[in-house]
Amino acid sequence: MNHFELQGGELHCEDVSLAQIAAAVGTPVYVYSSATLERHFTVLREALVGVGLKDPLIAFAVKANPNLAVLRTLGRLGAGADTVSEGEIRRALAAGIPAERIVFSGVGKTEDEIAFALEAGVAEINVESEPELLLIDQVGRRLGRRAEVAFRVNPDVEAGGHAKIATGKAENKFGVSFQEAARLYANASNMAGVRPVGVACHIGSQITDLAPMRAAFLKMRGLVEQLRAEGLSVERLDLGGGLGVPYFNQPEPPAPAQYAAMIAEVTAGLDIQLAFEPGRMIAANAGVLVARALHVHERPEGRRFLVLDAAMNDLLRPAMYDAYHDIRPVTPRDGAPGPYDVVGPVCETGDTFTRDRALAPVEAGDLVAFMTAGAYGASMASEYNSRPLVPEVLVRGDEFAVVRPRPSYDEMLARELAAPWLGD
Ligand code: LLP
Protein backbone atom coordinates (compact mmCIF):
# COMPACT_ATOMS: atom_id res chain seq x y z
CA MET A 1 0.00 0.00 0.00
CA ASN A 2 1.19 3.54 -0.65
CA HIS A 3 -0.06 7.08 -0.25
CA PHE A 4 -0.31 8.24 -3.88
CA GLU A 5 -4.02 8.49 -4.68
CA LEU A 6 -6.39 10.65 -6.69
CA GLN A 7 -8.15 13.32 -4.64
CA GLY A 8 -10.56 15.63 -6.47
CA GLY A 9 -9.35 14.35 -9.85
CA GLU A 10 -5.66 15.05 -9.09
CA LEU A 11 -2.91 12.67 -8.03
CA HIS A 12 -1.75 13.48 -4.51
CA CYS A 13 1.11 12.40 -2.30
CA GLU A 14 -0.64 12.05 1.05
CA ASP A 15 -2.61 15.34 1.23
CA VAL A 16 -0.45 17.41 -1.12
CA SER A 17 -1.25 17.59 -4.81
CA LEU A 18 1.65 16.70 -7.07
CA ALA A 19 0.64 19.60 -9.32
CA GLN A 20 1.17 21.99 -6.41
CA ILE A 21 4.67 20.59 -5.83
CA ALA A 22 5.47 20.78 -9.54
CA ALA A 23 4.34 24.41 -9.61
CA ALA A 24 6.50 25.28 -6.60
CA VAL A 25 9.63 23.27 -7.37
CA GLY A 26 9.47 22.70 -11.12
CA THR A 27 9.90 19.42 -12.95
CA PRO A 28 11.33 16.85 -13.05
CA VAL A 29 11.12 16.25 -9.31
CA TYR A 30 11.12 13.25 -6.99
CA VAL A 31 8.39 13.25 -4.34
CA TYR A 32 8.49 10.93 -1.30
CA SER A 33 5.75 10.05 1.16
CA SER A 34 6.79 9.91 4.84
CA ALA A 35 3.70 7.85 5.67
CA THR A 36 4.61 5.19 3.11
CA LEU A 37 8.23 4.99 4.25
CA GLU A 38 7.09 4.66 7.85
CA ARG A 39 4.43 2.14 7.01
CA HIS A 40 6.77 -0.14 5.07
CA PHE A 41 9.37 -0.09 7.82
CA THR A 42 6.79 -0.74 10.50
CA VAL A 43 5.05 -3.53 8.57
CA LEU A 44 8.36 -5.33 8.13
CA ARG A 45 9.38 -4.90 11.75
CA GLU A 46 5.98 -6.01 13.03
CA ALA A 47 6.06 -9.04 10.75
CA LEU A 48 9.49 -10.07 12.03
CA VAL A 49 8.69 -9.41 15.67
CA GLY A 50 5.27 -11.04 15.19
CA VAL A 51 6.84 -14.40 14.35
CA GLY A 52 8.89 -14.24 17.52
CA LEU A 53 12.22 -12.90 16.24
CA LYS A 54 13.64 -10.85 19.02
CA ASP A 55 14.96 -7.37 18.31
CA PRO A 56 16.02 -7.81 14.67
CA LEU A 57 18.26 -5.11 13.21
CA ILE A 58 16.58 -3.62 10.15
CA ALA A 59 19.40 -1.81 8.38
CA PHE A 60 17.94 0.20 5.50
CA ALA A 61 20.08 -0.18 2.36
CA VAL A 62 21.20 3.42 1.94
CA LYS A 63 21.99 2.94 -1.75
CA ALA A 64 18.26 2.63 -2.45
CA ASN A 65 17.58 6.15 -1.22
CA PRO A 66 20.38 8.06 0.47
CA ASN A 67 18.50 11.32 0.95
CA LEU A 68 19.22 12.56 4.47
CA ALA A 69 15.58 13.37 5.19
CA VAL A 70 14.54 9.87 4.12
CA LEU A 71 17.27 8.34 6.30
CA ARG A 72 16.23 10.53 9.21
CA THR A 73 12.57 9.50 8.79
CA LEU A 74 13.54 5.84 9.01
CA GLY A 75 16.24 6.32 11.65
CA ARG A 76 13.68 7.86 13.99
CA LEU A 77 11.70 4.63 13.81
CA GLY A 78 14.75 2.61 14.84
CA ALA A 79 16.13 1.69 11.44
CA GLY A 80 19.82 0.99 11.07
CA ALA A 81 21.76 1.50 7.85
CA ASP A 82 23.39 -0.90 5.43
CA THR A 83 26.21 1.09 3.81
CA VAL A 84 28.72 0.41 1.06
CA SER A 85 31.02 3.44 1.12
CA GLU A 86 32.39 6.07 3.47
CA GLY A 87 29.94 8.49 1.88
CA GLU A 88 27.01 6.30 2.86
CA ILE A 89 28.34 5.85 6.42
CA ARG A 90 28.68 9.63 6.69
CA ARG A 91 25.12 10.06 5.42
CA ALA A 92 23.73 7.58 7.94
CA LEU A 93 25.59 9.27 10.80
CA ALA A 94 24.55 12.74 9.59
CA ALA A 95 20.93 11.55 9.60
CA GLY A 96 21.27 10.58 13.25
CA ILE A 97 21.50 6.80 12.80
CA PRO A 98 23.78 5.58 15.59
CA ALA A 99 27.00 3.81 14.58
CA GLU A 100 25.94 0.69 16.46
CA ARG A 101 23.12 0.26 13.93
CA ILE A 102 25.37 0.72 10.87
CA VAL A 103 26.66 -2.22 8.82
CA PHE A 104 29.46 -1.64 6.29
CA SER A 105 29.35 -3.96 3.24
CA GLY A 106 30.81 -3.87 -0.28
CA VAL A 107 33.44 -5.77 -2.25
CA GLY A 108 36.02 -3.01 -2.55
CA LYS A 109 36.47 -1.10 0.70
CA THR A 110 39.59 1.05 0.76
CA GLU A 111 41.99 1.21 3.68
CA ASP A 112 40.83 4.77 4.44
CA GLU A 113 37.18 3.70 4.39
CA ILE A 114 37.88 0.79 6.76
CA ALA A 115 39.74 3.12 9.12
CA PHE A 116 36.87 5.61 8.99
CA ALA A 117 34.32 2.88 9.75
CA LEU A 118 36.36 1.62 12.71
CA GLU A 119 36.88 5.09 14.15
CA ALA A 120 33.17 5.79 13.75
CA GLY A 121 32.44 2.56 15.64
CA VAL A 122 30.14 0.88 13.11
CA ALA A 123 28.44 -2.28 14.34
CA GLU A 124 29.87 -4.65 11.79
CA ILE A 125 31.99 -4.80 8.69
CA ASN A 126 30.89 -7.44 6.22
CA VAL A 127 34.01 -9.07 4.77
CA GLU A 128 33.77 -10.12 1.14
CA SER A 129 37.19 -11.74 0.47
CA GLU A 130 40.39 -13.00 2.10
CA PRO A 131 42.56 -10.02 1.02
CA GLU A 132 39.95 -7.74 2.51
CA LEU A 133 40.02 -9.68 5.80
CA LEU A 134 43.79 -9.21 5.97
CA LEU A 135 43.43 -5.50 5.25
CA ILE A 136 40.77 -5.03 7.96
CA ASP A 137 42.96 -6.93 10.43
CA GLN A 138 45.91 -4.70 9.55
CA VAL A 139 43.87 -1.50 9.96
CA GLY A 140 42.35 -2.81 13.20
CA ARG A 141 45.79 -3.55 14.67
CA ARG A 142 47.10 -0.16 13.58
CA LEU A 143 44.19 1.57 15.31
CA GLY A 144 44.30 -0.70 18.34
CA ARG A 145 40.79 -2.00 17.72
CA ARG A 146 39.22 -5.35 16.94
CA ALA A 147 36.83 -4.84 14.05
CA GLU A 148 33.66 -6.88 14.47
CA VAL A 149 33.32 -8.67 11.16
CA ALA A 150 30.75 -10.90 9.51
CA PHE A 151 31.65 -12.99 6.48
CA ARG A 152 29.48 -12.37 3.46
CA VAL A 153 28.97 -15.76 1.93
CA ASN A 154 27.97 -16.28 -1.66
CA PRO A 155 25.30 -18.99 -1.36
CA ASP A 156 25.42 -19.88 -5.06
CA VAL A 157 21.67 -19.84 -5.69
CA GLU A 158 19.70 -18.54 -8.66
CA ALA A 159 17.51 -15.72 -7.39
CA GLY A 160 15.53 -14.96 -10.53
CA GLY A 161 15.05 -11.36 -11.63
CA HIS A 162 17.33 -9.27 -13.81
CA ALA A 163 20.88 -10.61 -14.33
CA LYS A 164 22.39 -7.20 -13.57
CA ILE A 165 21.04 -7.28 -10.03
CA ALA A 166 21.57 -10.95 -9.17
CA THR A 167 24.39 -11.27 -6.64
CA GLY A 168 24.15 -14.76 -5.18
CA LYS A 169 25.70 -16.98 -7.87
CA ALA A 170 29.30 -18.21 -7.62
CA GLU A 171 30.07 -16.33 -10.85
CA ASN A 172 29.13 -12.98 -9.20
CA LYS A 173 31.83 -10.94 -7.51
CA PHE A 174 30.16 -10.90 -4.09
CA GLY A 175 31.25 -12.74 -0.97
CA VAL A 176 33.33 -15.81 -0.13
CA SER A 177 32.37 -19.43 -0.82
CA PHE A 178 31.19 -21.71 1.99
CA GLN A 179 34.54 -23.46 1.93
CA GLU A 180 36.44 -20.21 2.31
CA ALA A 181 34.04 -18.98 4.98
CA ALA A 182 34.76 -21.88 7.32
CA ARG A 183 38.53 -21.52 6.95
CA LEU A 184 38.57 -17.71 7.16
CA TYR A 185 36.25 -17.60 10.16
CA ALA A 186 38.61 -19.88 12.10
CA ASN A 187 41.67 -17.86 11.00
CA ALA A 188 40.00 -14.59 11.87
CA SER A 189 39.28 -15.69 15.41
CA ASN A 190 43.06 -15.72 15.99
CA MET A 191 43.67 -12.25 14.52
CA ALA A 192 44.33 -9.30 16.78
CA GLY A 193 42.62 -6.70 14.56
CA VAL A 194 39.32 -8.45 13.92
CA ARG A 195 36.69 -10.37 15.86
CA PRO A 196 34.41 -12.58 13.76
CA VAL A 197 30.85 -12.20 15.00
CA GLY A 198 28.73 -13.68 12.28
CA VAL A 199 27.87 -14.49 8.70
CA ALA A 200 25.91 -12.60 6.07
CA CYS A 201 24.36 -13.15 2.66
CA HIS A 202 22.43 -11.19 0.06
CA ILE A 203 21.34 -13.03 -3.05
CA GLY A 204 19.91 -10.32 -5.26
CA SER A 205 17.27 -7.67 -5.59
CA GLN A 206 13.63 -7.52 -6.67
CA ILE A 207 13.14 -11.17 -5.70
CA THR A 208 9.52 -12.23 -6.02
CA ASP A 209 9.86 -15.88 -5.05
CA LEU A 210 10.71 -17.01 -1.51
CA ALA A 211 12.12 -20.38 -2.62
CA PRO A 212 15.64 -19.20 -3.59
CA MET A 213 15.83 -17.09 -0.45
CA ARG A 214 14.82 -20.03 1.70
CA ALA A 215 17.39 -22.26 -0.03
CA ALA A 216 20.13 -19.70 0.60
CA PHE A 217 19.11 -19.11 4.22
CA LEU A 218 19.05 -22.85 4.94
CA LYS A 219 22.62 -23.05 3.66
CA MET A 220 23.51 -20.15 5.95
CA ARG A 221 21.93 -21.95 8.88
CA GLY A 222 24.04 -25.00 8.05
CA LEU A 223 27.15 -22.81 8.08
CA VAL A 224 26.28 -21.34 11.48
CA GLU A 225 25.82 -24.84 12.88
CA GLN A 226 29.05 -26.06 11.31
CA LEU A 227 31.08 -23.14 12.70
CA ARG A 228 29.56 -23.58 16.13
CA ALA A 229 30.31 -27.30 16.04
CA GLU A 230 33.94 -26.32 15.47
CA GLY A 231 33.80 -24.35 18.70
CA LEU A 232 33.56 -20.91 17.07
CA SER A 233 31.19 -18.28 18.38
CA VAL A 234 28.60 -17.08 15.84
CA GLU A 235 26.36 -14.38 17.29
CA ARG A 236 24.87 -12.72 14.23
CA LEU A 237 23.22 -13.76 10.99
CA ASP A 238 22.63 -11.04 8.40
CA LEU A 239 20.13 -12.16 5.77
CA GLY A 240 20.48 -9.14 3.44
CA GLY A 241 17.70 -7.44 1.53
CA GLY A 242 16.23 -8.27 -1.83
CA LEU A 243 12.52 -8.66 -1.22
CA GLY A 244 10.71 -7.44 -4.34
CA VAL A 245 7.91 -4.92 -4.65
CA PRO A 246 4.94 -4.74 -7.01
CA TYR A 247 5.90 -2.65 -10.06
CA PHE A 248 2.36 -2.92 -11.45
CA ASN A 249 1.60 -5.82 -13.82
CA GLN A 250 4.83 -7.54 -12.69
CA PRO A 251 4.99 -10.72 -10.57
CA GLU A 252 3.58 -10.06 -7.10
CA PRO A 253 6.20 -10.30 -4.37
CA PRO A 254 5.54 -12.26 -1.18
CA ALA A 255 4.00 -10.27 1.68
CA PRO A 256 6.30 -9.31 4.57
CA ALA A 257 4.34 -11.73 6.78
CA GLN A 258 5.18 -14.66 4.47
CA TYR A 259 8.81 -13.57 4.36
CA ALA A 260 8.91 -13.36 8.16
CA ALA A 261 7.27 -16.77 8.56
CA MET A 262 9.88 -18.32 6.27
CA ILE A 263 12.71 -16.67 8.27
CA ALA A 264 11.22 -17.91 11.56
CA GLU A 265 11.01 -21.43 10.17
CA VAL A 266 14.57 -21.44 8.81
CA THR A 267 16.16 -19.93 11.92
CA ALA A 268 14.07 -21.79 14.53
CA GLY A 269 16.06 -22.68 17.62
CA LEU A 270 19.25 -21.04 16.32
CA ASP A 271 19.36 -18.40 19.07
CA ILE A 272 21.08 -15.76 16.98
CA GLN A 273 20.82 -12.00 16.45
CA LEU A 274 19.25 -11.45 13.01
CA ALA A 275 19.89 -8.50 10.71
CA PHE A 276 18.18 -7.47 7.47
CA GLU A 277 19.18 -5.00 4.77
CA PRO A 278 15.99 -4.05 2.91
CA GLY A 279 16.12 -1.14 0.49
CA ARG A 280 13.57 -1.40 -2.29
CA MET A 281 10.71 -2.84 -0.20
CA ILE A 282 10.84 0.20 2.08
CA ALA A 283 11.51 3.01 -0.38
CA ALA A 284 10.34 2.05 -3.89
CA ASN A 285 6.63 2.61 -3.52
CA ALA A 286 7.25 5.60 -1.25
CA GLY A 287 8.39 7.76 -4.15
CA VAL A 288 7.40 9.01 -7.60
CA LEU A 289 9.17 11.01 -10.27
CA VAL A 290 6.96 13.81 -11.57
CA ALA A 291 7.68 15.02 -15.10
CA ARG A 292 6.03 17.39 -17.54
CA ALA A 293 5.11 16.54 -21.12
CA LEU A 294 7.02 18.85 -23.47
CA HIS A 295 5.60 17.60 -26.75
CA VAL A 296 3.45 14.94 -28.23
CA HIS A 297 5.13 14.11 -31.53
CA GLU A 298 3.01 12.02 -33.87
CA ARG A 299 4.76 10.65 -36.92
CA PRO A 300 2.49 10.23 -39.90
CA GLU A 301 3.84 6.66 -40.23
CA GLY A 302 2.26 5.83 -36.92
CA ARG A 303 4.56 6.19 -33.89
CA ARG A 304 3.56 8.62 -31.20
CA PHE A 305 6.32 9.97 -28.95
CA LEU A 306 5.54 11.55 -25.63
CA VAL A 307 8.60 13.73 -24.96
CA LEU A 308 9.02 14.49 -21.25
CA ASP A 309 11.32 16.83 -19.38
CA ALA A 310 12.60 13.86 -17.35
CA ALA A 311 15.26 11.66 -18.88
CA MET A 312 17.41 8.60 -18.32
CA ASN A 313 19.79 10.70 -16.21
CA ASP A 314 16.92 11.29 -13.74
CA LEU A 315 15.52 7.74 -13.73
CA LEU A 316 17.99 5.22 -15.12
CA ARG A 317 16.19 1.96 -14.35
CA PRO A 318 14.29 1.56 -17.65
CA ALA A 319 17.44 2.21 -19.73
CA MET A 320 19.66 0.07 -17.52
CA TYR A 321 17.44 -2.90 -16.63
CA ASP A 322 14.48 -2.55 -19.02
CA ALA A 323 12.59 -1.84 -15.81
CA TYR A 324 8.85 -1.24 -15.88
CA HIS A 325 7.47 1.82 -14.08
CA ASP A 326 3.78 2.54 -14.12
CA ILE A 327 3.16 6.02 -15.61
CA ARG A 328 0.11 7.89 -14.37
CA PRO A 329 -1.24 11.25 -15.45
CA VAL A 330 -1.33 13.66 -12.52
CA THR A 331 -4.64 15.09 -13.73
CA PRO A 332 -6.21 12.32 -15.81
CA ARG A 333 -8.09 13.41 -18.94
CA ASP A 334 -11.13 11.64 -20.27
CA GLY A 335 -10.68 9.59 -23.40
CA ALA A 336 -9.63 6.17 -24.60
CA PRO A 337 -6.08 5.07 -23.83
CA GLY A 338 -3.71 4.96 -26.78
CA PRO A 339 -0.12 3.81 -27.33
CA TYR A 340 2.75 6.16 -26.55
CA ASP A 341 6.53 5.80 -26.74
CA VAL A 342 7.57 7.73 -23.64
CA VAL A 343 10.99 9.33 -24.07
CA GLY A 344 13.25 11.95 -22.52
CA PRO A 345 15.34 14.72 -24.08
CA VAL A 346 18.75 13.03 -23.72
CA CYS A 347 20.56 12.34 -26.98
CA GLU A 348 20.50 8.56 -26.89
CA THR A 349 18.00 6.02 -28.11
CA GLY A 350 18.30 4.37 -24.68
CA ASP A 351 16.55 7.41 -23.25
CA THR A 352 13.24 5.64 -23.76
CA PHE A 353 11.16 4.90 -20.68
CA THR A 354 8.75 2.61 -22.49
CA ARG A 355 7.37 1.83 -25.96
CA ASP A 356 3.78 1.33 -27.00
CA ARG A 357 2.47 1.97 -23.51
CA ALA A 358 -1.29 2.46 -23.40
CA LEU A 359 -1.90 5.74 -21.60
CA ALA A 360 -4.97 7.93 -21.21
CA PRO A 361 -4.63 11.00 -23.47
CA VAL A 362 -1.67 13.22 -22.59
CA GLU A 363 -1.13 16.71 -24.02
CA ALA A 364 1.87 19.02 -23.96
CA GLY A 365 2.08 20.71 -20.58
CA ASP A 366 0.46 17.81 -18.68
CA LEU A 367 2.17 16.26 -15.69
CA VAL A 368 2.83 12.54 -15.38
CA ALA A 369 4.18 10.50 -12.46
CA PHE A 370 6.52 7.53 -12.71
CA MET A 371 5.39 5.28 -9.88
CA THR A 372 7.56 3.06 -7.66
CA ALA A 373 10.52 5.40 -8.14
CA GLY A 374 11.53 5.93 -4.51
CA ALA A 375 14.28 3.31 -4.61
CA TYR A 376 17.22 3.44 -7.02
CA GLY A 377 15.68 6.53 -8.63
CA ALA A 378 17.31 9.72 -7.37
CA SER A 379 20.20 7.67 -6.00
CA MET A 380 21.21 6.63 -9.52
CA ALA A 381 20.58 10.02 -11.13
CA SER A 382 23.38 11.91 -12.85
CA GLU A 383 23.94 15.18 -14.68
CA TYR A 384 24.40 13.49 -18.06
CA ASN A 385 23.79 15.98 -20.87
CA SER A 386 24.54 18.71 -18.26
CA ARG A 387 21.06 18.47 -16.84
CA PRO A 388 21.13 19.71 -13.22
CA LEU A 389 20.61 16.99 -10.63
CA VAL A 390 16.92 16.26 -10.10
CA PRO A 391 15.50 17.74 -6.85
CA GLU A 392 13.74 15.80 -4.09
CA VAL A 393 10.70 16.68 -1.99
CA LEU A 394 9.44 14.97 1.16
CA VAL A 395 5.74 15.09 2.04
CA ARG A 396 4.20 14.57 5.44
CA GLY A 397 0.41 14.91 5.68
CA ASP A 398 -0.48 18.27 4.13
CA GLU A 399 3.06 19.66 4.27
CA PHE A 400 5.99 19.31 1.94
CA ALA A 401 9.65 20.28 2.09
CA VAL A 402 12.32 20.46 -0.57
CA VAL A 403 14.93 18.10 0.86
CA ARG A 404 17.38 18.42 -2.03
CA PRO A 405 17.01 21.54 -4.15
CA ARG A 406 17.68 21.60 -7.86
CA PRO A 407 21.14 23.11 -8.36
CA SER A 408 21.22 26.27 -10.46
CA TYR A 409 23.27 26.28 -13.65
CA ASP A 410 25.77 28.57 -11.93
CA GLU A 411 26.17 26.09 -9.08
CA MET A 412 26.62 23.27 -11.53
CA LEU A 413 29.34 25.10 -13.45
CA ALA A 414 31.03 26.52 -10.34
CA ARG A 415 32.10 23.04 -9.23
CA GLU A 416 34.63 22.87 -12.03
CA LEU A 417 37.94 24.71 -12.20
CA ALA A 418 39.89 26.01 -15.16
CA ALA A 419 43.34 24.48 -15.63
CA PRO A 420 45.88 27.29 -15.10
CA TRP A 421 47.14 27.11 -18.69
CA LEU A 422 43.68 27.61 -20.14
CA GLY A 423 43.16 31.18 -18.93
CA ASP A 424 39.74 32.55 -17.88
N1 LLP B 1 22.30 -5.56 0.87
C1 LLP B 1 23.23 -5.66 -0.09
C2 LLP B 1 24.54 -6.25 0.26
C3 LLP B 1 22.97 -5.23 -1.40
O1 LLP B 1 23.88 -5.36 -2.35
C4 LLP B 1 21.69 -4.67 -1.70
C5 LLP B 1 21.36 -4.20 -3.04
C6 LLP B 1 20.76 -4.55 -0.66
C7 LLP B 1 21.09 -5.02 0.61
C8 LLP B 1 19.40 -3.98 -0.86
O2 LLP B 1 18.63 -4.74 -1.74
P1 LLP B 1 17.06 -4.43 -1.94
O3 LLP B 1 16.36 -4.79 -0.66
O4 LLP B 1 16.93 -2.98 -2.26
O5 LLP B 1 16.67 -5.29 -3.08
N2 LLP B 1 19.95 -0.55 -8.90
C9 LLP B 1 19.19 -1.78 -8.94
C10 LLP B 1 19.23 -2.53 -7.64
C11 LLP B 1 20.64 -2.85 -7.16
C12 LLP B 1 20.66 -3.55 -5.83
C13 LLP B 1 22.06 -3.68 -5.33
N3 LLP B 1 22.19 -4.24 -4.02
C14 LLP B 1 17.76 -1.46 -9.38
O6 LLP B 1 17.45 -0.30 -9.63
O7 LLP B 1 16.93 -2.37 -9.50
PDB file of N, CA and C in Angstrom, residues 242-277:
ATOM      1  N   GLY A 242      16.593  -7.591  -0.604  1.00  0.00           N
ATOM      2  CA  GLY A 242      16.232  -8.271  -1.828  1.00  0.00           C
ATOM      3  C   GLY A 242      14.761  -8.550  -2.064  1.00  0.00           C
ATOM      4  N   LEU A 243      13.938  -8.377  -1.019  1.00  0.00           N
ATOM      5  CA  LEU A 243      12.516  -8.664  -1.217  1.00  0.00           C
ATOM      6  C   LEU A 243      11.936  -7.698  -2.258  1.00  0.00           C
ATOM      7  N   GLY A 244      11.233  -8.254  -3.235  1.00  0.00           N
ATOM      8  CA  GLY A 244      10.714  -7.444  -4.338  1.00  0.00           C
ATOM      9  C   GLY A 244       9.496  -6.628  -3.949  1.00  0.00           C
ATOM     10  N   VAL A 245       9.114  -5.744  -4.856  1.00  0.00           N
ATOM     11  CA  VAL A 245       7.912  -4.917  -4.654  1.00  0.00           C
ATOM     12  C   VAL A 245       7.059  -5.015  -5.908  1.00  0.00           C
ATOM     13  N   PRO A 246       5.754  -4.716  -5.794  1.00  0.00           N
ATOM     14  CA  PRO A 246       4.935  -4.744  -7.009  1.00  0.00           C
ATOM     15  C   PRO A 246       5.220  -3.527  -7.879  1.00  0.00           C
ATOM     16  N   TYR A 247       5.695  -3.743  -9.095  1.00  0.00           N
ATOM     17  CA  TYR A 247       5.901  -2.653 -10.058  1.00  0.00           C
ATOM     18  C   TYR A 247       4.724  -2.628 -11.037  1.00  0.00           C
ATOM     19  N   PHE A 248       3.540  -2.931 -10.590  1.00  0.00           N
ATOM     20  CA  PHE A 248       2.361  -2.923 -11.448  1.00  0.00           C
ATOM     21  C   PHE A 248       2.562  -3.941 -12.566  1.00  0.00           C
ATOM     22  N   ASN A 249       1.618  -4.709 -12.847  1.00  0.00           N
ATOM     23  CA  ASN A 249       1.596  -5.817 -13.821  1.00  0.00           C
ATOM     24  C   ASN A 249       2.901  -6.640 -13.904  1.00  0.00           C
ATOM     25  N   GLN A 250       3.645  -6.694 -12.810  1.00  0.00           N
ATOM     26  CA  GLN A 250       4.833  -7.535 -12.692  1.00  0.00           C
ATOM     27  C   GLN A 250       4.495  -8.620 -11.667  1.00  0.00           C
ATOM     28  N   PRO A 251       5.321  -9.675 -11.567  1.00  0.00           N
ATOM     29  CA  PRO A 251       4.994 -10.716 -10.575  1.00  0.00           C
ATOM     30  C   PRO A 251       4.848 -10.122  -9.178  1.00  0.00           C
ATOM     31  N   GLU A 252       3.833 -10.570  -8.459  1.00  0.00           N
ATOM     32  CA  GLU A 252       3.582 -10.059  -7.097  1.00  0.00           C
ATOM     33  C   GLU A 252       4.623 -10.620  -6.136  1.00  0.00           C
ATOM     34  N   PRO A 253       5.243  -9.780  -5.353  1.00  0.00           N
ATOM     35  CA  PRO A 253       6.200 -10.304  -4.368  1.00  0.00           C
ATOM     36  C   PRO A 253       5.478 -10.916  -3.178  1.00  0.00           C
ATOM     37  N   PRO A 254       6.170 -11.739  -2.390  1.00  0.00           N
ATOM     38  CA  PRO A 254       5.539 -12.257  -1.179  1.00  0.00           C
ATOM     39  C   PRO A 254       5.288 -11.124  -0.190  1.00  0.00           C
ATOM     40  N   ALA A 255       4.279 -11.283   0.652  1.00  0.00           N
ATOM     41  CA  ALA A 255       4.002 -10.272   1.677  1.00  0.00           C
ATOM     42  C   ALA A 255       5.053 -10.383   2.779  1.00  0.00           C
ATOM     43  N   PRO A 256       5.332  -9.261   3.472  1.00  0.00           N
ATOM     44  CA  PRO A 256       6.300  -9.308   4.572  1.00  0.00           C
ATOM     45  C   PRO A 256       5.982 -10.416   5.577  1.00  0.00           C
ATOM     46  N   ALA A 257       4.689 -10.698   5.800  1.00  0.00           N
ATOM     47  CA  ALA A 257       4.336 -11.735   6.778  1.00  0.00           C
ATOM     48  C   ALA A 257       4.813 -13.118   6.308  1.00  0.00           C
ATOM     49  N   GLN A 258       4.705 -13.363   4.994  1.00  0.00           N
ATOM     50  CA  GLN A 258       5.175 -14.662   4.467  1.00  0.00           C
ATOM     51  C   GLN A 258       6.700 -14.760   4.569  1.00  0.00           C
ATOM     52  N   TYR A 259       7.349 -13.646   4.261  1.00  0.00           N
ATOM     53  CA  TYR A 259       8.812 -13.575   4.359  1.00  0.00           C
ATOM     54  C   TYR A 259       9.228 -13.865   5.803  1.00  0.00           C
ATOM     55  N   ALA A 260       8.564 -13.199   6.749  1.00  0.00           N
ATOM     56  CA  ALA A 260       8.910 -13.359   8.163  1.00  0.00           C
ATOM     57  C   ALA A 260       8.672 -14.802   8.612  1.00  0.00           C
ATOM     58  N   ALA A 261       7.571 -15.391   8.147  1.00  0.00           N
ATOM     59  CA  ALA A 261       7.268 -16.768   8.561  1.00  0.00           C
ATOM     60  C   ALA A 261       8.368 -17.712   8.058  1.00  0.00           C
ATOM     61  N   MET A 262       8.820 -17.471   6.838  1.00  0.00           N
ATOM     62  CA  MET A 262       9.884 -18.315   6.275  1.00  0.00           C
ATOM     63  C   MET A 262      11.167 -18.158   7.109  1.00  0.00           C
ATOM     64  N   ILE A 263      11.482 -16.919   7.484  1.00  0.00           N
ATOM     65  CA  ILE A 263      12.705 -16.670   8.273  1.00  0.00           C
ATOM     66  C   ILE A 263      12.594 -17.391   9.622  1.00  0.00           C
ATOM     67  N   ALA A 264      11.409 -17.286  10.244  1.00  0.00           N
ATOM     68  CA  ALA A 264      11.224 -17.913  11.558  1.00  0.00           C
ATOM     69  C   ALA A 264      11.427 -19.420  11.442  1.00  0.00           C
ATOM     70  N   GLU A 265      10.895 -19.976  10.360  1.00  0.00           N
ATOM     71  CA  GLU A 265      11.009 -21.433  10.166  1.00  0.00           C
ATOM     72  C   GLU A 265      12.484 -21.831   9.980  1.00  0.00           C
ATOM     73  N   VAL A 266      13.185 -21.065   9.134  1.00  0.00           N
ATOM     74  CA  VAL A 266      14.566 -21.439   8.807  1.00  0.00           C
ATOM     75  C   VAL A 266      15.506 -21.237   9.998  1.00  0.00           C
ATOM     76  N   THR A 267      15.216 -20.238  10.837  1.00  0.00           N
ATOM     77  CA  THR A 267      16.161 -19.935  11.923  1.00  0.00           C
ATOM     78  C   THR A 267      15.700 -20.499  13.274  1.00  0.00           C
ATOM     79  N   ALA A 268      14.637 -21.290  13.266  1.00  0.00           N
ATOM     80  CA  ALA A 268      14.066 -21.786  14.532  1.00  0.00           C
ATOM     81  C   ALA A 268      15.136 -22.440  15.402  1.00  0.00           C
ATOM     82  N   GLY A 269      15.164 -22.049  16.651  1.00  0.00           N
ATOM     83  CA  GLY A 269      16.059 -22.680  17.621  1.00  0.00           C
ATOM     84  C   GLY A 269      17.519 -22.279  17.491  1.00  0.00           C
ATOM     85  N   LEU A 270      17.838 -21.369  16.579  1.00  0.00           N
ATOM     86  CA  LEU A 270      19.248 -21.045  16.318  1.00  0.00           C
ATOM     87  C   LEU A 270      19.817 -20.084  17.366  1.00  0.00           C
ATOM     88  N   ASP A 271      18.936 -19.357  18.043  1.00  0.00           N
ATOM     89  CA  ASP A 271      19.363 -18.401  19.070  1.00  0.00           C
ATOM     90  C   ASP A 271      20.486 -17.507  18.544  1.00  0.00           C
ATOM     91  N   ILE A 272      20.092 -16.614  17.641  1.00  0.00           N
ATOM     92  CA  ILE A 272      21.078 -15.762  16.976  1.00  0.00           C
ATOM     93  C   ILE A 272      20.465 -14.389  16.738  1.00  0.00           C
ATOM     94  N   GLN A 273      21.294 -13.362  16.746  1.00  0.00           N
ATOM     95  CA  GLN A 273      20.816 -11.996  16.450  1.00  0.00           C
ATOM     96  C   GLN A 273      20.677 -11.863  14.935  1.00  0.00           C
ATOM     97  N   LEU A 274      19.464 -11.539  14.462  1.00  0.00           N
ATOM     98  CA  LEU A 274      19.250 -11.447  13.008  1.00  0.00           C
ATOM     99  C   LEU A 274      19.332  -9.997  12.539  1.00  0.00           C
ATOM    100  N   ALA A 275      19.873  -9.835  11.334  1.00  0.00           N
ATOM    101  CA  ALA A 275      19.888  -8.504  10.714  1.00  0.00           C
ATOM    102  C   ALA A 275      19.358  -8.619   9.291  1.00  0.00           C
ATOM    103  N   PHE A 276      18.740  -7.527   8.826  1.00  0.00           N
ATOM    104  CA  PHE A 276      18.177  -7.474   7.473  1.00  0.00           C
ATOM    105  C   PHE A 276      18.625  -6.173   6.827  1.00  0.00           C
ATOM    106  N   GLU A 277      18.705  -6.190   5.497  1.00  0.00           N
ATOM    107  CA  GLU A 277      19.175  -5.000   4.767  1.00  0.00           C
ATOM    108  C   GLU A 277      18.195  -4.624   3.655  1.00  0.00           C
TER     109      GLU A 277
END
